[in-house]
Coordinates of C-alpha atoms (C1' of nucleotides) in Angstrom, one line a residue:
Chain A
M825 CA 136.4 117.2 131.8
H826 CA 135.8 114.2 129.7
G827 CA 139.5 114.1 128.7
L828 CA 138.9 114.3 125.2
P829 CA 140.3 117.9 124.2
H830 CA 139.9 119.3 120.7
L831 CA 137.0 117.0 119.8
E832 CA 135.3 118.4 116.9
P833 CA 131.5 118.6 117.1
S834 CA 130.3 115.2 116.0
M835 CA 127.3 113.1 116.2
T836 CA 126.9 113.7 120.1
A837 CA 127.8 116.2 122.6
T838 CA 128.8 113.8 125.2
P839 CA 131.3 111.2 124.0
L840 CA 132.0 108.4 126.5
P841 CA 135.1 108.7 128.7
E842 CA 138.2 107.3 126.8
A843 CA 138.2 104.0 128.7
A844 CA 134.7 103.1 127.2
R845 CA 135.5 103.9 123.7
P846 CA 137.0 101.4 121.1
A847 CA 140.8 101.1 121.3
N848 CA 142.6 104.0 119.4
A849 CA 139.4 106.0 118.9
H850 CA 141.3 108.9 120.1
A851 CA 139.9 112.4 119.4
A852 CA 142.3 113.5 116.6
G853 CA 141.1 110.7 114.2
N854 CA 137.6 112.1 114.3
S855 CA 138.6 115.7 113.3
P856 CA 137.2 116.8 109.9
R857 CA 140.7 118.7 109.2
P858 CA 143.4 116.7 107.5
S859 CA 145.2 114.6 110.1
P860 CA 148.7 115.9 110.7
F861 CA 150.1 112.3 110.6
K862 CA 149.7 109.7 107.7
V863 CA 146.6 107.7 108.0
A864 CA 146.5 104.2 106.9
C865 CA 143.9 101.4 107.3
S866 CA 146.4 99.5 109.2
S867 CA 146.4 102.2 111.8
C868 CA 143.0 103.6 111.4
N869 CA 141.0 103.8 114.5
L870 CA 138.0 102.8 112.3
R871 CA 139.4 99.6 111.0
E872 CA 137.0 97.5 113.1
L873 CA 134.0 99.3 111.7
C874 CA 135.0 99.6 108.1
L875 CA 135.9 97.7 105.1
P876 CA 138.9 96.1 106.8
V877 CA 137.1 94.4 109.6
G878 CA 138.9 91.2 110.4
L879 CA 141.5 91.3 107.9
P880 CA 145.0 89.8 108.6
D881 CA 147.9 92.3 108.8
A882 CA 149.4 91.3 105.4
E883 CA 146.2 92.3 103.7
L884 CA 145.7 95.5 105.7
E885 CA 149.2 96.8 104.5
R886 CA 148.0 95.9 100.9
L887 CA 145.0 98.0 101.6
D888 CA 147.2 101.0 102.7
N889 CA 148.3 101.1 99.2
M890 CA 145.0 101.1 97.6
V891 CA 143.5 103.5 99.8
A892 CA 146.1 106.2 99.1
L893 CA 143.7 109.2 98.3
R894 CA 141.7 111.2 100.7
R895 CA 139.0 113.8 100.0
T896 CA 137.5 116.6 102.0
V897 CA 134.0 117.6 101.7
S898 CA 132.5 120.6 103.5
R899 CA 129.1 120.9 104.9
G900 CA 126.6 121.0 102.1
G901 CA 128.9 119.7 99.6
L902 CA 128.4 116.8 97.2
L903 CA 130.7 113.8 97.3
F904 CA 129.1 112.6 94.1
R905 CA 125.8 113.0 92.3
A906 CA 123.4 110.9 90.3
G907 CA 124.8 110.6 86.8
D908 CA 128.4 111.1 87.6
A909 CA 130.7 108.4 86.3
F910 CA 131.5 105.7 88.9
Q911 CA 135.1 105.0 89.7
S912 CA 135.4 104.6 93.4
I913 CA 133.5 103.9 96.5
Y914 CA 134.2 105.9 99.7
A915 CA 134.4 105.2 103.3
V916 CA 133.5 107.9 105.8
R917 CA 136.4 109.0 107.8
T918 CA 135.0 111.8 109.7
G919 CA 131.7 113.8 109.3
F920 CA 128.2 112.6 108.3
F921 CA 126.5 112.2 105.0
K922 CA 123.1 111.7 103.6
T923 CA 122.3 109.9 100.1
C924 CA 119.1 110.7 98.2
V925 CA 117.4 109.5 95.0
S926 CA 115.1 111.8 93.1
S927 CA 112.4 110.9 90.5
E928 CA 112.2 112.8 87.2
D929 CA 109.5 115.1 88.6
G930 CA 111.5 116.5 91.2
R931 CA 110.5 114.6 94.3
D932 CA 113.3 113.3 96.2
Q933 CA 113.9 110.6 99.0
V934 CA 116.8 110.4 101.4
T935 CA 117.8 106.8 101.2
G936 CA 120.4 106.7 104.1
F937 CA 122.6 108.5 106.6
Q938 CA 126.1 107.5 106.7
M939 CA 128.7 107.9 109.6
A940 CA 132.2 107.2 110.2
G941 CA 133.3 103.7 108.8
E942 CA 130.3 103.2 106.6
L943 CA 130.7 103.1 102.6
L944 CA 129.2 105.3 100.1
G945 CA 128.7 104.7 96.4
L946 CA 127.9 101.0 96.2
D947 CA 125.0 102.1 93.8
G948 CA 127.4 103.0 91.3
I949 CA 128.5 99.4 90.7
S950 CA 125.4 98.4 88.9
N951 CA 125.9 100.6 85.7
D952 CA 129.1 102.6 86.0
R953 CA 127.2 105.6 87.0
H954 CA 126.2 106.9 90.5
S955 CA 122.4 106.8 90.8
C956 CA 122.1 109.1 93.9
N957 CA 123.6 112.1 95.3
A958 CA 125.9 112.0 98.4
V959 CA 125.7 115.2 100.4
A960 CA 127.9 115.9 103.5
L961 CA 125.9 117.1 106.5
E962 CA 128.8 118.4 108.1
D963 CA 132.5 119.0 107.2
S964 CA 133.7 115.7 106.3
Q965 CA 136.5 113.4 105.1
V966 CA 136.4 110.1 103.1
C967 CA 138.8 107.6 102.1
V968 CA 138.7 107.1 98.4
I969 CA 138.6 103.3 97.4
P970 CA 139.2 102.8 93.5
Y971 CA 136.9 100.1 92.5
E972 CA 139.1 98.5 90.0
R973 CA 141.8 98.3 92.7
L974 CA 139.3 96.9 95.0
E975 CA 138.2 94.3 92.5
E976 CA 141.9 93.2 92.0
L977 CA 142.5 92.8 95.6
S978 CA 139.3 91.0 96.3
R979 CA 140.6 88.4 93.8
E980 CA 143.8 88.2 95.6
F981 CA 142.6 88.1 99.3
N982 CA 139.4 86.2 99.9
D983 CA 138.9 87.8 103.3
L984 CA 138.6 91.0 101.5
Q985 CA 136.3 89.5 98.9
R986 CA 134.1 88.0 101.6
Q987 CA 134.0 91.3 103.6
F988 CA 133.2 93.4 100.7
N989 CA 130.3 91.1 99.7
K990 CA 129.1 91.0 103.3
I991 CA 128.9 94.8 103.3
M992 CA 126.9 95.0 99.9
S993 CA 124.6 92.4 101.3
R994 CA 124.3 94.2 104.6
E995 CA 123.1 97.3 102.7
I996 CA 120.5 95.1 100.9
V997 CA 119.1 93.9 104.3
R998 CA 119.2 97.4 105.8
D999 CA 117.1 98.7 102.8
H1000 CA 114.7 95.6 103.3
G1001 CA 114.3 96.9 106.9
V1002 CA 113.6 100.5 105.7
M1003 CA 111.0 99.1 103.3
L1004 CA 109.3 97.3 106.2
L1005 CA 109.4 100.7 108.1
L1006 CA 108.0 102.7 105.3
G1007 CA 105.3 100.2 104.2
S1008 CA 103.9 99.2 107.5
M1009 CA 104.9 101.5 110.4
R1010 CA 103.1 104.6 111.7
A1011 CA 104.8 107.9 112.3
E1012 CA 105.7 107.2 116.0
E1013 CA 107.2 103.8 115.3
R1014 CA 109.1 105.0 112.4
L1015 CA 110.8 107.8 114.4
A1016 CA 111.4 105.4 117.4
A1017 CA 113.0 103.0 115.0
F1018 CA 115.0 105.7 113.5
L1019 CA 116.3 107.0 116.8
L1020 CA 117.2 103.5 118.1
N1021 CA 119.1 102.8 114.9
L1022 CA 121.1 106.1 115.0
T1023 CA 122.0 105.6 118.8
Q1024 CA 123.1 102.0 118.2
R1025 CA 125.4 103.0 115.5
L1026 CA 126.7 105.8 117.5
Q1027 CA 127.2 103.5 120.3
A1028 CA 129.2 101.2 118.3
R1029 CA 131.5 104.0 117.6
G1030 CA 131.9 104.8 121.2
F1031 CA 129.4 107.6 121.9
S1032 CA 126.7 107.7 124.5
P1033 CA 123.7 105.6 123.8
S1034 CA 121.3 108.1 125.3
S1035 CA 122.5 111.5 124.1
L1036 CA 123.0 112.7 120.6
V1037 CA 123.1 115.8 118.2
L1038 CA 121.3 115.3 115.0
R1039 CA 123.2 116.2 112.0
M1040 CA 120.1 116.5 109.7
T1041 CA 117.2 118.7 109.6
R1042 CA 113.6 117.7 110.4
E1043 CA 112.9 117.6 106.7
E1044 CA 115.7 115.3 106.0
I1045 CA 114.4 113.0 108.7
G1046 CA 111.0 113.3 107.2
S1047 CA 112.2 112.4 103.7
Y1048 CA 113.9 109.3 105.1
L1049 CA 111.0 108.1 107.2
G1050 CA 108.4 109.2 104.4
L1051 CA 106.9 111.8 106.6
K1052 CA 106.4 115.6 106.3
L1053 CA 108.6 117.9 108.6
E1054 CA 105.7 119.0 110.6
T1055 CA 104.8 115.3 111.4
V1056 CA 108.4 114.8 112.6
S1057 CA 108.4 117.8 114.8
R1058 CA 105.0 117.0 116.2
T1059 CA 106.2 113.4 116.9
F1060 CA 109.4 114.6 118.7
S1061 CA 107.1 116.9 120.9
R1062 CA 104.9 113.9 121.8
F1063 CA 107.8 111.7 122.6
Q1064 CA 108.8 114.6 124.9
E1065 CA 105.5 115.0 126.5
E1066 CA 105.3 111.3 127.2
G1067 CA 108.8 111.6 128.9
L1068 CA 110.5 109.3 126.3
L1069 CA 112.8 112.1 125.1
E1070 CA 114.4 115.5 125.8
V1071 CA 114.3 117.6 122.8
R1072 CA 116.1 120.8 122.3
Q1073 CA 116.4 121.5 118.7
R1074 CA 118.8 119.0 117.4
Q1075 CA 119.9 118.0 120.9
I1076 CA 118.3 114.7 121.8
R1077 CA 118.5 112.9 125.1
I1078 CA 116.9 109.5 125.4
L1079 CA 115.2 109.2 128.8
D1080 CA 113.3 105.7 128.1
Q1081 CA 114.9 103.7 125.6
E1082 CA 112.7 100.6 126.7
G1083 CA 109.6 102.8 126.1
L1084 CA 110.9 103.7 122.5
R1085 CA 111.5 100.0 121.7
K1086 CA 108.1 99.0 123.2
L1087 CA 106.5 101.7 121.0
M1088 CA 108.2 100.1 118.0
N1089 CA 107.1 96.5 118.6
G1090 CA 103.9 97.1 120.6
A1091 CA 102.5 97.9 117.0
K1092 CA 98.9 97.8 116.7
C1093 CA 98.1 100.2 119.5
Chain B
M513 CA 98.8 79.4 67.1
H514 CA 101.9 81.2 68.6
G515 CA 104.1 78.3 68.0
L516 CA 104.8 77.5 71.7
P517 CA 102.9 74.3 72.4
H518 CA 102.9 72.9 76.1
L519 CA 103.8 76.3 77.4
E520 CA 102.9 76.3 81.1
P521 CA 100.8 79.1 82.5
S522 CA 103.3 81.7 83.3
M523 CA 103.3 85.4 83.9
T524 CA 101.1 86.3 80.8
A525 CA 98.4 84.6 78.8
T526 CA 99.9 85.9 75.5
P527 CA 103.4 85.3 74.9
L528 CA 104.8 86.9 71.8
P529 CA 105.5 84.7 68.8
E530 CA 108.8 82.8 68.8
A531 CA 110.5 85.3 66.5
A532 CA 110.2 88.1 69.0
R533 CA 111.3 86.3 72.0
P534 CA 115.0 85.8 73.0
A535 CA 117.0 83.1 71.1
N536 CA 116.5 79.7 72.7
A537 CA 113.5 80.7 74.8
H538 CA 111.9 77.8 73.7
A539 CA 108.9 76.3 75.8
A540 CA 110.3 73.4 77.5
G541 CA 112.7 75.6 79.3
N542 CA 109.9 77.5 80.9
S543 CA 108.1 74.3 82.2
P544 CA 108.1 73.9 86.0
R545 CA 108.5 70.2 85.5
P546 CA 112.0 68.9 85.3
S547 CA 113.5 69.1 82.0
P548 CA 114.1 66.0 80.1
F549 CA 117.5 66.9 79.0
K550 CA 120.4 68.3 81.2
V551 CA 120.2 72.0 81.5
A552 CA 123.4 74.0 81.8
C553 CA 124.2 77.6 82.0
S554 CA 125.9 77.4 78.7
S555 CA 122.8 76.2 77.1
C556 CA 120.1 78.0 79.3
N557 CA 117.5 80.1 77.6
L558 CA 118.0 82.5 80.3
R559 CA 121.6 83.2 80.2
E560 CA 121.4 86.6 78.7
L561 CA 119.1 87.6 81.9
C562 CA 120.9 85.8 84.6
L563 CA 124.2 85.6 86.5
P564 CA 126.1 84.6 83.3
V565 CA 125.2 87.7 81.3
G566 CA 128.1 88.5 78.9
L567 CA 130.5 85.7 80.2
P568 CA 133.0 84.2 77.7
D569 CA 132.5 80.4 76.9
A570 CA 135.3 79.2 79.0
E571 CA 133.8 80.8 82.0
L572 CA 130.4 79.5 81.2
E573 CA 131.5 76.0 81.0
R574 CA 133.0 76.3 84.4
L575 CA 129.6 77.6 85.7
D576 CA 128.0 74.6 84.5
N577 CA 129.9 72.5 87.0
M578 CA 129.3 74.9 89.8
V579 CA 125.6 75.0 89.3
A580 CA 124.9 71.4 89.2
L581 CA 121.9 71.2 91.4
R582 CA 118.4 72.2 90.8
R583 CA 115.6 72.4 93.1
T584 CA 111.7 72.5 92.9
V585 CA 109.5 74.4 94.9
S586 CA 105.6 74.0 94.7
R587 CA 103.3 76.8 94.7
G588 CA 103.1 78.2 98.3
G589 CA 106.3 76.5 99.3
L590 CA 109.3 78.0 101.0
L591 CA 112.8 78.1 99.1
F592 CA 114.2 79.3 102.4
R593 CA 113.0 81.2 105.3
A594 CA 114.4 83.9 107.6
G595 CA 116.9 82.4 110.1
D596 CA 117.9 79.5 107.9
A597 CA 121.5 79.0 107.5
F598 CA 122.9 80.6 104.4
Q599 CA 124.8 78.3 101.9
S600 CA 123.5 79.3 98.4
I601 CA 122.0 81.8 96.4
Y602 CA 119.3 80.8 93.9
A603 CA 118.5 81.6 90.3
V604 CA 114.8 81.4 89.3
R605 CA 114.7 79.1 86.4
T606 CA 111.0 78.9 86.1
G607 CA 108.0 80.2 88.0
F608 CA 107.7 83.1 90.5
F609 CA 108.6 84.2 93.9
K610 CA 108.2 86.7 96.5
T611 CA 110.4 87.7 99.3
C612 CA 109.2 89.1 102.6
V613 CA 110.7 90.2 105.9
S614 CA 108.7 90.4 109.0
S615 CA 109.0 92.3 112.2
E616 CA 108.9 90.7 115.7
D617 CA 105.4 91.9 116.3
G618 CA 104.2 89.9 113.1
R619 CA 103.8 92.6 110.5
D620 CA 105.5 91.6 107.3
Q621 CA 106.4 93.3 104.2
V622 CA 106.9 91.9 100.8
T623 CA 110.2 93.2 99.7
G624 CA 110.3 91.9 96.0
F625 CA 108.8 89.5 93.4
Q626 CA 111.4 87.6 91.5
M627 CA 111.0 86.1 88.0
A628 CA 113.1 83.9 85.7
G629 CA 116.7 84.7 85.7
E630 CA 116.6 86.9 88.9
L631 CA 118.6 85.9 92.0
L632 CA 117.4 85.0 95.5
G633 CA 119.1 84.8 98.6
L634 CA 121.6 87.7 98.5
D635 CA 120.6 88.9 101.9
G636 CA 122.2 85.8 103.3
I637 CA 125.6 86.8 102.6
S638 CA 125.7 89.6 105.4
N639 CA 125.6 87.3 108.3
D640 CA 125.4 83.6 107.3
R641 CA 121.6 83.5 107.8
H642 CA 118.8 84.3 105.6
S643 CA 116.8 87.4 106.8
C644 CA 113.7 87.0 104.8
N645 CA 111.3 84.2 103.4
A646 CA 111.3 83.4 99.9
V647 CA 107.9 81.9 98.9
A648 CA 106.9 80.3 95.4
L649 CA 103.8 81.9 94.3
E650 CA 103.6 79.2 91.7
D651 CA 105.4 75.7 90.9
S652 CA 108.8 76.8 90.4
Q653 CA 112.4 75.5 89.7
V654 CA 115.6 77.2 90.9
C655 CA 119.3 76.6 90.1
V656 CA 121.2 76.3 93.3
I657 CA 124.5 78.4 93.3
P658 CA 126.6 77.4 96.3
Y659 CA 128.1 80.6 97.5
E660 CA 131.5 79.1 98.5
R661 CA 132.0 77.9 95.0
L662 CA 130.8 81.3 93.6
E663 CA 133.3 83.0 95.7
E664 CA 136.2 80.8 94.3
L665 CA 135.2 81.2 90.7
S666 CA 134.8 84.9 91.1
R667 CA 138.3 85.0 92.2
E668 CA 139.4 83.2 89.1
F669 CA 137.3 85.0 86.6
N670 CA 137.0 88.7 87.0
D671 CA 134.1 89.0 84.4
L672 CA 132.1 86.7 86.8
Q673 CA 133.1 88.8 90.0
R674 CA 132.2 91.9 88.3
Q675 CA 128.9 90.6 87.1
F676 CA 128.0 89.4 90.5
N677 CA 128.8 92.6 92.0
K678 CA 126.7 94.5 89.6
I679 CA 123.8 92.2 90.5
M680 CA 124.3 93.1 94.0
S681 CA 124.4 96.8 93.3
R682 CA 121.4 96.6 91.1
E683 CA 119.5 95.1 94.0
I684 CA 120.5 98.1 96.2
V685 CA 119.6 100.5 93.5
R686 CA 116.3 98.7 93.0
D687 CA 115.5 98.9 96.7
H688 CA 116.3 102.6 96.6
G689 CA 113.7 103.0 94.1
V690 CA 111.2 101.2 96.1
M691 CA 112.1 103.4 99.0
L692 CA 111.2 106.4 96.8
L693 CA 108.0 105.0 95.8
L694 CA 106.9 104.0 99.5
G695 CA 108.2 107.4 100.9
S696 CA 106.7 109.9 98.5
M697 CA 104.1 108.4 95.9
R698 CA 100.4 108.2 96.3
A699 CA 98.4 104.9 95.9
E700 CA 97.7 105.4 92.2
E701 CA 101.4 106.3 91.3
R702 CA 102.6 103.3 93.3
L703 CA 100.4 100.9 91.4
A704 CA 101.2 102.5 88.1
A705 CA 105.0 102.3 88.9
F706 CA 104.5 98.6 89.9
L707 CA 102.7 97.5 86.7
L708 CA 105.2 99.3 84.5
N709 CA 108.1 97.7 86.3
L710 CA 106.4 94.3 85.9
T711 CA 105.6 94.6 82.3
Q712 CA 109.1 95.9 81.7
R713 CA 110.7 92.7 83.1
L714 CA 108.3 90.6 81.3
Q715 CA 108.9 92.2 78.0
A716 CA 112.7 91.5 78.6
R717 CA 111.7 87.9 78.8
G718 CA 109.8 87.9 75.6
F719 CA 106.3 88.4 77.0
S720 CA 103.8 90.9 75.8
P721 CA 104.0 94.3 77.3
S722 CA 100.4 94.9 77.5
S723 CA 99.0 91.8 78.7
L724 CA 99.8 89.9 81.8
V725 CA 98.5 87.7 84.6
L726 CA 99.4 88.7 88.1
R727 CA 100.8 85.8 90.1
M728 CA 100.3 87.3 93.3
T729 CA 97.3 88.4 95.3
R730 CA 95.9 91.9 95.9
E731 CA 97.2 91.6 99.5
E732 CA 100.8 90.7 98.3
I733 CA 100.7 93.7 95.9
G734 CA 99.4 95.8 98.9
S735 CA 102.1 94.6 101.0
Y736 CA 104.7 95.4 98.5
L737 CA 103.5 98.8 97.8
G738 CA 102.5 99.9 101.3
L739 CA 98.9 99.7 100.8
K740 CA 95.8 97.6 102.0
L741 CA 94.3 95.2 99.5
E742 CA 91.2 97.1 99.4
T743 CA 93.2 100.2 98.2
V744 CA 94.7 98.1 95.6
S745 CA 91.6 96.7 94.4
R746 CA 89.9 100.2 94.2
T747 CA 92.8 101.6 92.4
F748 CA 92.6 98.8 89.8
S749 CA 89.1 99.7 89.4
R750 CA 89.6 103.4 89.0
F751 CA 92.4 102.7 86.3
Q752 CA 89.7 100.6 84.6
E753 CA 87.1 103.3 84.7
E754 CA 89.8 105.5 83.3
G755 CA 90.3 103.4 80.3
L756 CA 94.0 102.7 81.4
L757 CA 93.5 98.9 82.1
E758 CA 91.2 96.1 81.6
V759 CA 91.2 94.2 84.8
R760 CA 89.5 90.8 85.1
Q761 CA 90.7 89.2 88.4
R762 CA 94.4 88.7 87.9
Q763 CA 94.2 89.2 84.0
I764 CA 95.5 92.6 83.4
R765 CA 95.7 94.2 79.8
I766 CA 97.2 97.5 79.7
L767 CA 95.2 99.9 77.4
D768 CA 97.1 103.2 77.9
Q769 CA 100.7 102.7 78.9
E770 CA 101.5 106.3 78.2
G771 CA 98.7 107.3 80.5
L772 CA 100.2 105.1 83.2
R773 CA 103.6 106.7 82.7
K774 CA 102.2 110.2 83.0
L775 CA 100.3 109.5 85.9
M776 CA 103.7 108.4 87.7
N777 CA 105.5 111.5 86.8
G778 CA 102.7 113.9 86.5
A779 CA 103.1 113.8 90.5
K780 CA 101.4 116.4 92.4
C781 CA 98.2 116.4 90.8
Chain C
dC1043 C1' 120.2 144.3 115.8
dG1044 C1' 117.7 142.1 112.3
dC1045 C1' 117.5 138.6 109.0
dG1046 C1' 116.7 134.0 107.6
dA1047 C1' 116.8 129.1 108.0
dG1048 C1' 114.9 125.7 110.6
dC1049 C1' 111.5 124.3 114.2
dT1050 C1' 107.0 124.3 116.6
dT1051 C1' 102.1 124.6 116.9
dG1052 C1' 97.4 125.1 115.4
dA1053 C1' 93.3 124.4 112.3
dT1054 C1' 91.5 122.0 108.5
dG1055 C1' 91.0 118.6 104.8
dC1056 C1' 91.9 114.6 102.4
dC1057 C1' 93.7 110.1 101.2
dG1058 C1' 94.0 105.6 102.4
dA1059 C1' 92.7 102.4 106.5
dT1060 C1' 89.2 100.1 108.7
dC1061 C1' 84.9 97.6 109.1
dA1062 C1' 81.5 95.3 106.8
dA1063 C1' 78.8 93.1 103.2
dT1064 C1' 78.5 90.9 98.7
dG1065 C1' 80.3 88.8 94.6
dC1066 C1' 82.9 85.5 92.0
dA1067 C1' 85.8 81.5 90.9
dT1068 C1' 87.6 77.2 92.3
dG1069 C1' 87.4 72.8 94.5
dT1070 C1' 85.4 69.2 97.3
dG1071 C1' 82.4 65.8 99.0
dG1072 C1' 77.6 64.1 98.9
Chain D
dC69 C1' 75.8 67.6 89.1
dC70 C1' 74.6 70.2 92.7
dA71 C1' 75.5 72.2 97.5
dC72 C1' 78.6 74.2 100.0
dA73 C1' 82.9 75.9 101.8
dT74 C1' 86.9 78.5 100.9
dG75 C1' 90.0 82.0 99.2
dC76 C1' 90.1 86.1 96.8
dA77 C1' 88.2 90.3 94.9
dT78 C1' 85.1 94.1 94.7
dT79 C1' 82.4 98.0 96.7
dG80 C1' 80.3 101.0 100.1
dA81 C1' 80.3 103.7 104.5
dT82 C1' 82.9 105.7 108.0
dC83 C1' 87.0 107.0 110.5
dG84 C1' 91.7 108.5 111.7
dG85 C1' 96.4 109.8 110.8
dC86 C1' 99.0 112.5 108.4
dA87 C1' 99.4 116.2 104.9
dT88 C1' 98.7 120.8 104.0
dC89 C1' 98.3 125.5 104.9
dA90 C1' 99.4 129.2 108.0
dA91 C1' 101.3 131.5 111.7
dG92 C1' 104.7 132.4 115.2
dC93 C1' 109.1 131.1 117.4
dT94 C1' 114.1 130.3 118.2
dC95 C1' 118.7 130.8 117.5
dG96 C1' 123.0 131.5 114.9
dC97 C1' 125.2 135.0 112.4
dG98 C1' 126.5 138.8 109.4

DNA sequence: CGCGAGCTTGATGCCGATCAATGCATGTGG
DNA sequence: CCACATGCATTGATCGGCATCAAGCTCGCG
């Protein structure tokens, strides 16, 4: 029907037709199983979303050598945990992750959700140990980027250096956005912001902007947004009553994106 | 009395005696007025807290050239604002800053407070524009670090590259900590965590771990902690009643650090 | 089929927001 | 030097949003 046979279950149930997706974003590249053919940055369908954005071909080929190793993490598995020695950062190839930190007394907080093309493990650079857990929310595969090698290459290629710094900085900016959300938004606004952010990132990956399948539980959403799972659930229900969404378990269809957007900015009432 | 004549009013009213402070942390270096003698990284009293941590002498001297410019910002003034073109990052030499982001609808959120030796402006790397405002909370002076030059030098000296990446990563880790605070702590825990963090950083700069002068208003503390100013005030009062603190306006004396620490981790009750 | 993990929905209570008044320090101009 | 204004902090009274506690419900899966 949509011309994408063998598409593994990924973020959304309704990917756009091939023509509307980024060049080379063919289905095989999104499969959690090891790809039959060798995958290199230079031929990766994610290269315009991932670390290599905008790098010239010469540098891309050098990247191919650096990123030799891949790692598979099955649903529920840990890519790394807080306290692990830091050696590499990781780029999500397929699948979906959450990262979470926890305080001594056992509370924990989801600090982010990562999808294809996004980097994991930047926290480890600070003191050679990871400071959060990275958990796969579905069967996933990551590219392993040895940090020492990345440092070397960055010295050689200033495009790469610049790109990597941009990614770190972007993470800081994103975190500030989350702080704003946690510090000053009400439950409805938080959930609206969350959904809009997710769909935007999915859209950049060629998926529908209006239809998605959540890979995380209500509790995980709640943890990320500083809410209890019951509040998340109730807010979903309210959105549905108001005709903003259609919610069936983790299947979400956005009926009124503009309404969600207004809800976020309308603020005070 | 404490051998520190001419010390400008800074974070605390009771700096430790000279011997207990970091080498070279002489008073003149903390004055908001332009220093009479040339100040270079290699002779800066903050070099063990700032960008140059751990760099060998050769690299330090090259830094001296890079960081040629200084800038003074008086109390209430802006170092940069959201939307400004990004060109440099800044190291606080003297004084105290806050950074804050704001949403379209006017709410804003303090994302951090920066004191001597800490960097400002890392958010700008992501897309060549600053995404937050940096406001001086007292008369301050910063070292201007042109980002292009920093990139160049980082390619040349891998200690510098590594150090800079560590600082970015540390900011990410810090932000995750704030997310944990905002997402899962109650008012008392938030304020306790805030005070402990502040005193720890002050202590690293040679100030008393138990006595400090807040440079920010209750409202700014509240914004940072996701609370209203009244709640901050009430919580201060409660801490005082419980004998944890002595509070007189912005003068704070910590009477029971262990109590504060327990309060944070004791968590659920 | 029955179990269990995850989701929904209701009833109740509490923490922190809000509204409002007062207090306190600093500064300014008469 | 006092009168007054201004900005910030404290304190009280009340309110509301979200947490908490407690059932059911749904769906996938052995």
